[in-house]
Amino acid sequence: SLALVLLDLDHFKEVNDSAGHAVGDELLQRVAEALEEAVRDGDAVARLGGDEFAVLLAGASSQVALEVAERGRERLAALDFAHGDRRFRTSASIGVAMFEGDDDDRTLMARADRASYQAKRGGRNRVVMAREAPADLPQS
């Protein structure tokens, strides 16, 4: 089994806007380190661009995928990041999708992305498991 975890940092634009892009880049490095600490050996962590990260989990049940995603969420929420006299809180809206037999990479990514937006709409700093079937997704 295979799972994809997509993370979208909450309120990251505020860091760039108030402290500058160099500070934002430093925070992104700290986020990547925290995620690397949260995953299992053999899992792959990647920055997709901007404030979005992905974790690919091979051989993971849905329960394991949710546990890894929650561990990542907790690590980010506990991240103590300061610049000068300012402290920045970090959190992420996280979507998890399990590979279905007829998925392709775009479908899997779309399902995980949709779940991360559900997490954001649900109040941020949370993990949501994608439950919809691939046929429920809009075709592009």
CSV table of N, CA and C in Angstrom, one decimal:
chain,number,residue,atom,x,y,z
A,1,SER,N,0.8,-1.2,0.0
A,1,SER,CA,0.0,0.0,0.0
A,1,SER,C,0.9,1.2,0.0
A,2,LEU,N,0.3,2.3,-0.5
A,2,LEU,CA,1.0,3.6,-0.6
A,2,LEU,C,0.1,4.7,-0.2
A,3,ALA,N,0.7,5.7,0.5
A,3,ALA,CA,0.0,6.8,0.9
A,3,ALA,C,0.7,8.1,0.6
A,4,LEU,N,0.0,9.2,0.3
A,4,LEU,CA,0.5,10.5,0.0
A,4,LEU,C,0.0,11.4,1.0
A,5,VAL,N,0.9,12.2,1.7
A,5,VAL,CA,0.5,13.2,2.7
A,5,VAL,C,0.9,14.5,2.1
A,6,LEU,N,0.0,15.4,1.9
A,6,LEU,CA,0.3,16.8,1.5
A,6,LEU,C,0.1,17.8,2.6
A,7,LEU,N,1.1,18.7,2.8
A,7,LEU,CA,1.0,19.6,3.9
A,7,LEU,C,1.1,21.0,3.3
A,8,ASP,N,0.2,21.9,3.7
A,8,ASP,CA,0.2,23.3,3.3
A,8,ASP,C,0.3,24.1,4.6
A,9,LEU,N,1.4,24.8,4.7
A,9,LEU,CA,1.7,25.6,5.9
A,9,LEU,C,0.6,26.7,6.1
A,10,ASP,N,0.1,26.8,7.3
A,10,ASP,CA,-0.9,27.8,7.6
A,10,ASP,C,-0.2,29.2,7.9
A,11,HIS,N,-0.7,30.2,7.3
A,11,HIS,CA,-0.3,31.6,7.5
A,11,HIS,C,1.2,31.8,7.2
A,12,PHE,N,1.7,31.1,6.3
A,12,PHE,CA,3.1,31.3,6.0
A,12,PHE,C,3.4,32.6,5.3
A,13,LYS,N,2.4,33.1,4.5
A,13,LYS,CA,2.6,34.4,3.9
A,13,LYS,C,2.9,35.5,4.9
A,14,GLU,N,2.3,35.4,6.1
A,14,GLU,CA,2.6,36.4,7.1
A,14,GLU,C,4.1,36.5,7.5
A,15,VAL,N,4.8,35.4,7.5
A,15,VAL,CA,6.2,35.3,7.8
A,15,VAL,C,6.9,36.1,6.7
A,16,ASN,N,6.7,35.7,5.4
A,16,ASN,CA,7.4,36.4,4.3
A,16,ASN,C,7.1,37.9,4.3
A,17,ASP,N,5.8,38.3,4.5
A,17,ASP,CA,5.4,39.7,4.5
A,17,ASP,C,6.0,40.5,5.6
A,18,SER,N,6.0,39.9,6.8
A,18,SER,CA,6.5,40.7,8.0
A,18,SER,C,8.0,40.6,8.3
A,19,ALA,N,8.6,39.5,7.9
A,19,ALA,CA,10.0,39.3,8.2
A,19,ALA,C,10.9,39.2,7.0
A,20,GLY,N,10.4,39.0,5.9
A,20,GLY,CA,11.1,38.9,4.6
A,20,GLY,C,11.3,37.4,4.2
A,21,HIS,N,11.7,37.3,2.9
A,21,HIS,CA,11.8,36.0,2.3
A,21,HIS,C,13.0,35.2,2.9
A,22,ALA,N,14.0,35.8,3.3
A,22,ALA,CA,15.2,35.1,3.8
A,22,ALA,C,14.7,34.3,5.1
A,23,VAL,N,13.9,35.0,5.9
A,23,VAL,CA,13.4,34.4,7.2
A,23,VAL,C,12.4,33.3,6.8
A,24,GLY,N,11.6,33.6,5.8
A,24,GLY,CA,10.7,32.5,5.4
A,24,GLY,C,11.4,31.3,4.9
A,25,ASP,N,12.5,31.5,4.2
A,25,ASP,CA,13.3,30.4,3.7
A,25,ASP,C,13.9,29.6,4.9
A,26,GLU,N,14.4,30.3,5.9
A,26,GLU,CA,14.9,29.6,7.1
A,26,GLU,C,13.8,28.8,7.8
A,27,LEU,N,12.6,29.3,7.8
A,27,LEU,CA,11.5,28.6,8.4
A,27,LEU,C,11.2,27.3,7.6
A,28,LEU,N,11.2,27.5,6.3
A,28,LEU,CA,11.0,26.3,5.4
A,28,LEU,C,12.0,25.2,5.7
A,29,GLN,N,13.3,25.6,5.9
A,29,GLN,CA,14.3,24.6,6.2
A,29,GLN,C,14.0,23.9,7.5
A,30,ARG,N,13.6,24.7,8.5
A,30,ARG,CA,13.2,24.1,9.8
A,30,ARG,C,12.0,23.2,9.7
A,31,VAL,N,11.1,23.5,8.9
A,31,VAL,CA,9.9,22.7,8.6
A,31,VAL,C,10.3,21.3,8.0
A,32,ALA,N,11.2,21.4,7.0
A,32,ALA,CA,11.7,20.2,6.4
A,32,ALA,C,12.4,19.3,7.4
A,33,GLU,N,13.2,19.9,8.2
A,33,GLU,CA,13.9,19.1,9.3
A,33,GLU,C,12.9,18.4,10.2
A,34,ALA,N,11.9,19.2,10.6
A,34,ALA,CA,10.9,18.6,11.5
A,34,ALA,C,10.1,17.5,10.9
A,35,LEU,N,9.8,17.6,9.6
A,35,LEU,CA,9.1,16.6,8.9
A,35,LEU,C,10.0,15.3,8.7
A,36,GLU,N,11.3,15.5,8.4
A,36,GLU,CA,12.2,14.4,8.3
A,36,GLU,C,12.3,13.6,9.6
A,37,GLU,N,12.2,14.3,10.8
A,37,GLU,CA,12.2,13.7,12.1
A,37,GLU,C,10.9,12.9,12.3
A,38,ALA,N,9.8,13.3,11.7
A,38,ALA,CA,8.5,12.8,12.0
A,38,ALA,C,8.2,11.5,11.2
A,39,VAL,N,8.9,11.3,10.1
A,39,VAL,CA,8.5,10.2,9.2
A,39,VAL,C,9.4,8.9,9.5
A,40,ARG,N,9.0,7.8,8.9
A,40,ARG,CA,9.7,6.6,9.1
A,40,ARG,C,10.9,6.5,8.2
A,41,ASP,N,11.8,5.6,8.5
A,41,ASP,CA,12.9,5.4,7.6
A,41,ASP,C,12.3,4.9,6.3
A,42,GLY,N,12.8,5.4,5.2
A,42,GLY,CA,12.3,5.0,3.9
A,42,GLY,C,11.2,5.8,3.4
A,43,ASP,N,10.6,6.7,4.2
A,43,ASP,CA,9.6,7.6,3.7
A,43,ASP,C,10.3,8.7,3.0
A,44,ALA,N,9.6,9.3,2.0
A,44,ALA,CA,10.3,10.4,1.2
A,44,ALA,C,9.5,11.7,1.5
A,45,VAL,N,10.3,12.8,1.9
A,45,VAL,CA,9.8,14.1,2.2
A,45,VAL,C,10.3,15.0,1.1
A,46,ALA,N,9.4,15.8,0.5
A,46,ALA,CA,9.8,16.8,-0.5
A,46,ALA,C,9.0,18.1,-0.4
A,47,ARG,N,9.7,19.1,-0.7
A,47,ARG,CA,9.0,20.4,-0.8
A,47,ARG,C,8.5,20.5,-2.3
A,48,LEU,N,7.2,20.8,-2.4
A,48,LEU,CA,6.7,20.9,-3.7
A,48,LEU,C,6.8,22.3,-4.3
A,49,GLY,N,7.0,23.3,-3.5
A,49,GLY,CA,7.1,24.7,-3.9
A,49,GLY,C,6.3,25.5,-2.9
A,50,GLY,N,6.7,26.8,-2.8
A,50,GLY,CA,6.1,27.7,-1.9
A,50,GLY,C,6.1,27.1,-0.5
A,51,ASP,N,4.9,27.0,0.1
A,51,ASP,CA,4.8,26.5,1.5
A,51,ASP,C,4.2,25.1,1.5
A,52,GLU,N,4.3,24.3,0.4
A,52,GLU,CA,3.7,23.0,0.3
A,52,GLU,C,4.8,21.9,0.3
A,53,PHE,N,4.5,20.9,1.1
A,53,PHE,CA,5.4,19.7,1.2
A,53,PHE,C,4.6,18.5,1.0
A,54,ALA,N,5.3,17.4,0.6
A,54,ALA,CA,4.7,16.1,0.4
A,54,ALA,C,5.5,15.0,1.1
A,55,VAL,N,4.8,14.0,1.6
A,55,VAL,CA,5.5,12.9,2.1
A,55,VAL,C,4.9,11.6,1.4
A,56,LEU,N,5.7,10.8,0.9
A,56,LEU,CA,5.3,9.6,0.3
A,56,LEU,C,5.6,8.4,1.2
A,57,LEU,N,4.6,7.6,1.5
A,57,LEU,CA,4.8,6.5,2.5
A,57,LEU,C,4.5,5.2,1.8
A,58,ALA,N,5.5,4.4,1.6
A,58,ALA,CA,5.4,3.1,1.0
A,58,ALA,C,5.1,2.1,2.1
A,59,GLY,N,4.2,1.1,1.8
A,59,GLY,CA,3.9,0.1,2.7
A,59,GLY,C,3.2,0.6,4.0
A,60,ALA,N,2.4,1.6,3.8
A,60,ALA,CA,1.7,2.1,4.9
A,60,ALA,C,0.2,1.9,4.9
A,61,SER,N,-0.4,1.4,5.9
A,61,SER,CA,-1.8,1.3,6.0
A,61,SER,C,-2.4,2.7,6.2
A,62,SER,N,-3.7,2.9,6.1
A,62,SER,CA,-4.3,4.2,6.4
A,62,SER,C,-4.0,4.6,7.8
A,63,GLN,N,-4.0,3.7,8.8
A,63,GLN,CA,-3.8,4.0,10.2
A,63,GLN,C,-2.3,4.5,10.3
A,64,VAL,N,-1.4,3.9,9.7
A,64,VAL,CA,0.0,4.3,9.8
A,64,VAL,C,0.2,5.7,9.1
A,65,ALA,N,-0.5,5.9,8.0
A,65,ALA,CA,-0.4,7.2,7.3
A,65,ALA,C,-0.9,8.3,8.2
A,66,LEU,N,-2.1,8.0,8.8
A,66,LEU,CA,-2.6,9.1,9.7
A,66,LEU,C,-1.7,9.3,10.9
A,67,GLU,N,-1.1,8.3,11.4
A,67,GLU,CA,-0.2,8.5,12.6
A,67,GLU,C,1.1,9.3,12.2
A,68,VAL,N,1.6,9.0,11.0
A,68,VAL,CA,2.8,9.8,10.5
A,68,VAL,C,2.4,11.2,10.3
A,69,ALA,N,1.2,11.4,9.6
A,69,ALA,CA,0.7,12.8,9.4
A,69,ALA,C,0.5,13.6,10.7
A,70,GLU,N,-0.1,12.9,11.6
A,70,GLU,CA,-0.4,13.6,12.9
A,70,GLU,C,1.0,13.9,13.7
A,71,ARG,N,1.9,13.0,13.6
A,71,ARG,CA,3.2,13.2,14.2
A,71,ARG,C,3.9,14.4,13.5
A,72,GLY,N,3.8,14.6,12.2
A,72,GLY,CA,4.3,15.7,11.5
A,72,GLY,C,3.6,17.0,12.0
A,73,ARG,N,2.3,16.9,12.1
A,73,ARG,CA,1.5,18.1,12.5
A,73,ARG,C,1.9,18.5,13.9
A,74,GLU,N,2.1,17.6,14.8
A,74,GLU,CA,2.5,17.9,16.2
A,74,GLU,C,3.9,18.5,16.2
A,75,ARG,N,4.8,18.0,15.4
A,75,ARG,CA,6.2,18.5,15.4
A,75,ARG,C,6.2,20.0,14.8
A,76,LEU,N,5.4,20.2,13.8
A,76,LEU,CA,5.3,21.6,13.3
A,76,LEU,C,4.6,22.5,14.3
A,77,ALA,N,3.6,22.1,15.0
A,77,ALA,CA,2.9,22.9,16.0
A,77,ALA,C,3.8,23.3,17.1
A,78,ALA,N,4.8,22.4,17.4
A,78,ALA,CA,5.7,22.6,18.5
A,78,ALA,C,7.0,23.3,18.1
A,79,LEU,N,7.1,23.6,16.8
A,79,LEU,CA,8.3,24.2,16.3
A,79,LEU,C,8.4,25.6,16.9
A,80,ASP,N,9.6,25.9,17.5
A,80,ASP,CA,9.8,27.2,18.1
A,80,ASP,C,10.7,28.0,17.2
A,81,PHE,N,10.2,28.9,16.4
A,81,PHE,CA,10.9,29.6,15.4
A,81,PHE,C,10.9,31.1,15.8
A,82,ALA,N,12.1,31.7,16.0
A,82,ALA,CA,12.2,33.1,16.3
A,82,ALA,C,13.1,33.8,15.4
A,83,HIS,N,12.8,35.1,15.1
A,83,HIS,CA,13.7,36.0,14.3
A,83,HIS,C,13.6,37.3,15.0
A,84,GLY,N,14.8,37.7,15.5
A,84,GLY,CA,14.9,39.0,16.3
A,84,GLY,C,14.0,38.8,17.5
A,85,ASP,N,13.1,39.8,17.7
A,85,ASP,CA,12.2,39.7,18.9
A,85,ASP,C,10.9,39.1,18.5
A,86,ARG,N,10.7,38.6,17.3
A,86,ARG,CA,9.5,38.0,16.9
A,86,ARG,C,9.5,36.5,17.0
A,87,ARG,N,8.4,35.9,17.4
A,87,ARG,CA,8.3,34.4,17.4
A,87,ARG,C,7.1,34.1,16.5
A,88,PHE,N,7.4,33.1,15.7
A,88,PHE,CA,6.4,32.6,14.7
A,88,PHE,C,5.9,31.2,15.1
A,89,ARG,N,4.6,31.1,15.1
A,89,ARG,CA,4.0,29.8,15.3
A,89,ARG,C,3.8,29.1,14.0
A,90,THR,N,4.0,27.8,13.9
A,90,THR,CA,3.9,27.1,12.7
A,90,THR,C,2.8,26.0,12.8
A,91,SER,N,2.0,25.9,11.8
A,91,SER,CA,1.0,24.8,11.8
A,91,SER,C,0.8,24.4,10.3
A,92,ALA,N,0.1,23.3,10.1
A,92,ALA,CA,-0.1,22.9,8.7
A,92,ALA,C,-1.5,22.3,8.6
A,93,SER,N,-2.1,22.5,7.4
A,93,SER,CA,-3.3,21.8,7.0
A,93,SER,C,-2.9,20.6,6.2
A,94,ILE,N,-3.2,19.4,6.6
A,94,ILE,CA,-2.6,18.2,6.1
A,94,ILE,C,-3.7,17.3,5.5
A,95,GLY,N,-3.5,16.9,4.3
A,95,GLY,CA,-4.4,15.9,3.6
A,95,GLY,C,-3.7,14.6,3.4
A,96,VAL,N,-4.3,13.5,3.6
A,96,VAL,CA,-3.8,12.2,3.4
A,96,VAL,C,-4.7,11.4,2.4
A,97,ALA,N,-4.0,10.8,1.4
A,97,ALA,CA,-4.7,10.0,0.4
A,97,ALA,C,-4.0,8.6,0.3
A,98,MET,N,-4.8,7.6,0.3
A,98,MET,CA,-4.3,6.2,0.1
A,98,MET,C,-4.4,5.9,-1.4
A,99,PHE,N,-3.4,5.3,-1.9
A,99,PHE,CA,-3.4,4.9,-3.3
A,99,PHE,C,-4.5,3.8,-3.6
A,100,GLU,N,-5.3,4.1,-4.5
A,100,GLU,CA,-6.3,3.2,-5.0
A,100,GLU,C,-5.9,2.5,-6.2
A,101,GLY,N,-6.3,1.3,-6.5
A,101,GLY,CA,-5.8,0.5,-7.6
A,101,GLY,C,-5.9,1.2,-9.0
A,102,ASP,N,-6.8,2.0,-9.2
A,102,ASP,CA,-6.9,2.7,-10.5
A,102,ASP,C,-6.4,4.1,-10.5
A,103,ASP,N,-5.8,4.5,-9.4
A,103,ASP,CA,-5.2,5.9,-9.3
A,103,ASP,C,-4.0,6.0,-10.3
A,104,ASP,N,-3.8,7.2,-10.8
A,104,ASP,CA,-2.6,7.6,-11.4
A,104,ASP,C,-2.0,8.7,-10.5
A,105,ASP,N,-0.8,9.2,-10.8
A,105,ASP,CA,-0.2,10.2,-9.9
A,105,ASP,C,-1.0,11.4,-9.7
A,106,ARG,N,-1.7,11.9,-10.8
A,106,ARG,CA,-2.5,13.1,-10.7
A,106,ARG,C,-3.7,12.9,-9.8
A,107,THR,N,-4.4,11.8,-9.9
A,107,THR,CA,-5.6,11.5,-9.1
A,107,THR,C,-5.2,11.4,-7.7
A,108,LEU,N,-4.1,10.7,-7.3
A,108,LEU,CA,-3.7,10.6,-5.9
A,108,LEU,C,-3.4,12.0,-5.4
A,109,MET,N,-2.7,12.8,-6.1
A,109,MET,CA,-2.3,14.1,-5.7
A,109,MET,C,-3.5,15.0,-5.5
A,110,ALA,N,-4.5,14.9,-6.4
A,110,ALA,CA,-5.7,15.7,-6.3
A,110,ALA,C,-6.5,15.3,-5.1
A,111,ARG,N,-6.6,14.0,-4.8
A,111,ARG,CA,-7.3,13.6,-3.6
A,111,ARG,C,-6.7,14.1,-2.3
A,112,ALA,N,-5.3,14.0,-2.2
A,112,ALA,CA,-4.6,14.5,-1.1
A,112,ALA,C,-4.8,16.0,-1.0
A,113,ASP,N,-4.7,16.7,-2.1
A,113,ASP,CA,-4.8,18.1,-2.1
A,113,ASP,C,-6.2,18.6,-1.6
A,114,ARG,N,-7.2,17.9,-2.1
A,114,ARG,CA,-8.6,18.2,-1.7
A,114,ARG,C,-8.7,18.0,-0.2
A,115,ALA,N,-8.1,16.9,0.4
A,115,ALA,CA,-8.2,16.7,1.8
A,115,ALA,C,-7.5,17.8,2.6
A,116,SER,N,-6.3,18.3,2.1
A,116,SER,CA,-5.6,19.4,2.8
A,116,SER,C,-6.5,20.7,2.8
A,117,TYR,N,-7.2,20.9,1.7
A,117,TYR,CA,-8.1,22.1,1.7
A,117,TYR,C,-9.3,21.9,2.7
A,118,GLN,N,-9.7,20.7,2.8
A,118,GLN,CA,-10.8,20.4,3.8
A,118,GLN,C,-10.2,20.7,5.2
A,119,ALA,N,-8.9,20.3,5.5
A,119,ALA,CA,-8.3,20.6,6.8
A,119,ALA,C,-8.2,22.1,7.0
A,120,LYS,N,-7.9,22.8,5.9
A,120,LYS,CA,-7.8,24.3,6.1
A,120,LYS,C,-9.1,24.9,6.3
A,121,ARG,N,-10.2,24.5,5.6
A,121,ARG,CA,-11.5,25.0,5.8
A,121,ARG,C,-12.1,24.6,7.2
A,122,GLY,N,-11.6,23.5,7.7
A,122,GLY,CA,-12.0,23.0,9.0
A,122,GLY,C,-11.4,23.7,10.2
A,123,GLY,N,-10.5,24.6,10.0
A,123,GLY,CA,-9.9,25.4,11.1
A,123,GLY,C,-8.4,25.3,11.1
A,124,ARG,N,-7.8,24.7,10.1
A,124,ARG,CA,-6.3,24.6,10.0
A,124,ARG,C,-5.7,23.8,11.2
A,125,ASN,N,-4.4,23.5,11.0
A,125,ASN,CA,-3.7,22.7,12.1
A,125,ASN,C,-4.4,21.4,12.4
A,126,ARG,N,-4.7,20.7,11.3
A,126,ARG,CA,-5.4,19.4,11.4
A,126,ARG,C,-5.1,18.5,10.2
A,127,VAL,N,-5.4,17.2,10.4
A,127,VAL,CA,-5.2,16.2,9.4
A,127,VAL,C,-6.5,15.7,9.0
A,128,VAL,N,-6.7,15.5,7.6
A,128,VAL,CA,-7.9,15.0,7.1
A,128,VAL,C,-7.6,13.9,6.1
A,129,MET,N,-8.2,12.8,6.2
A,129,MET,CA,-8.1,11.6,5.3
A,129,MET,C,-9.0,11.8,4.1
A,130,ALA,N,-8.5,11.7,2.9
A,130,ALA,CA,-9.4,11.7,1.7
A,130,ALA,C,-10.2,10.5,1.7
A,131,ARG,N,-11.5,10.7,1.5
A,131,ARG,CA,-12.4,9.5,1.5
A,131,ARG,C,-13.2,9.4,0.2
A,132,GLU,N,-13.1,10.4,-0.6
A,132,GLU,CA,-13.9,10.3,-1.9
A,132,GLU,C,-13.2,9.4,-2.9
A,133,ALA,N,-14.1,8.8,-3.7
A,133,ALA,CA,-13.6,7.9,-4.7
A,133,ALA,C,-13.0,8.8,-5.9
A,134,PRO,N,-12.0,8.2,-6.6
A,134,PRO,CA,-11.4,9.0,-7.7
A,134,PRO,C,-12.4,9.5,-8.7
A,135,ALA,N,-13.5,8.8,-8.9
A,135,ALA,CA,-14.6,9.2,-9.9
A,135,ALA,C,-15.3,10.5,-9.4
A,136,ASP,N,-15.2,10.8,-8.1
A,136,ASP,CA,-15.8,12.0,-7.6
A,136,ASP,C,-15.0,13.3,-7.9
A,137,LEU,N,-13.8,13.2,-8.4
A,137,LEU,CA,-12.9,14.3,-8.7
A,137,LEU,C,-13.2,14.9,-10.0
A,138,PRO,N,-13.1,16.2,-10.1
A,138,PRO,CA,-13.3,16.9,-11.4
A,138,PRO,C,-12.2,16.4,-12.4
A,139,GLN,N,-12.5,16.2,-13.6
A,139,GLN,CA,-11.5,15.8,-14.6
A,139,GLN,C,-10.9,17.1,-15.2
A,140,SER,N,-9.6,17.0,-15.4
A,140,SER,CA,-8.9,18.1,-16.0
A,140,SER,C,-8.3,17.8,-17.4
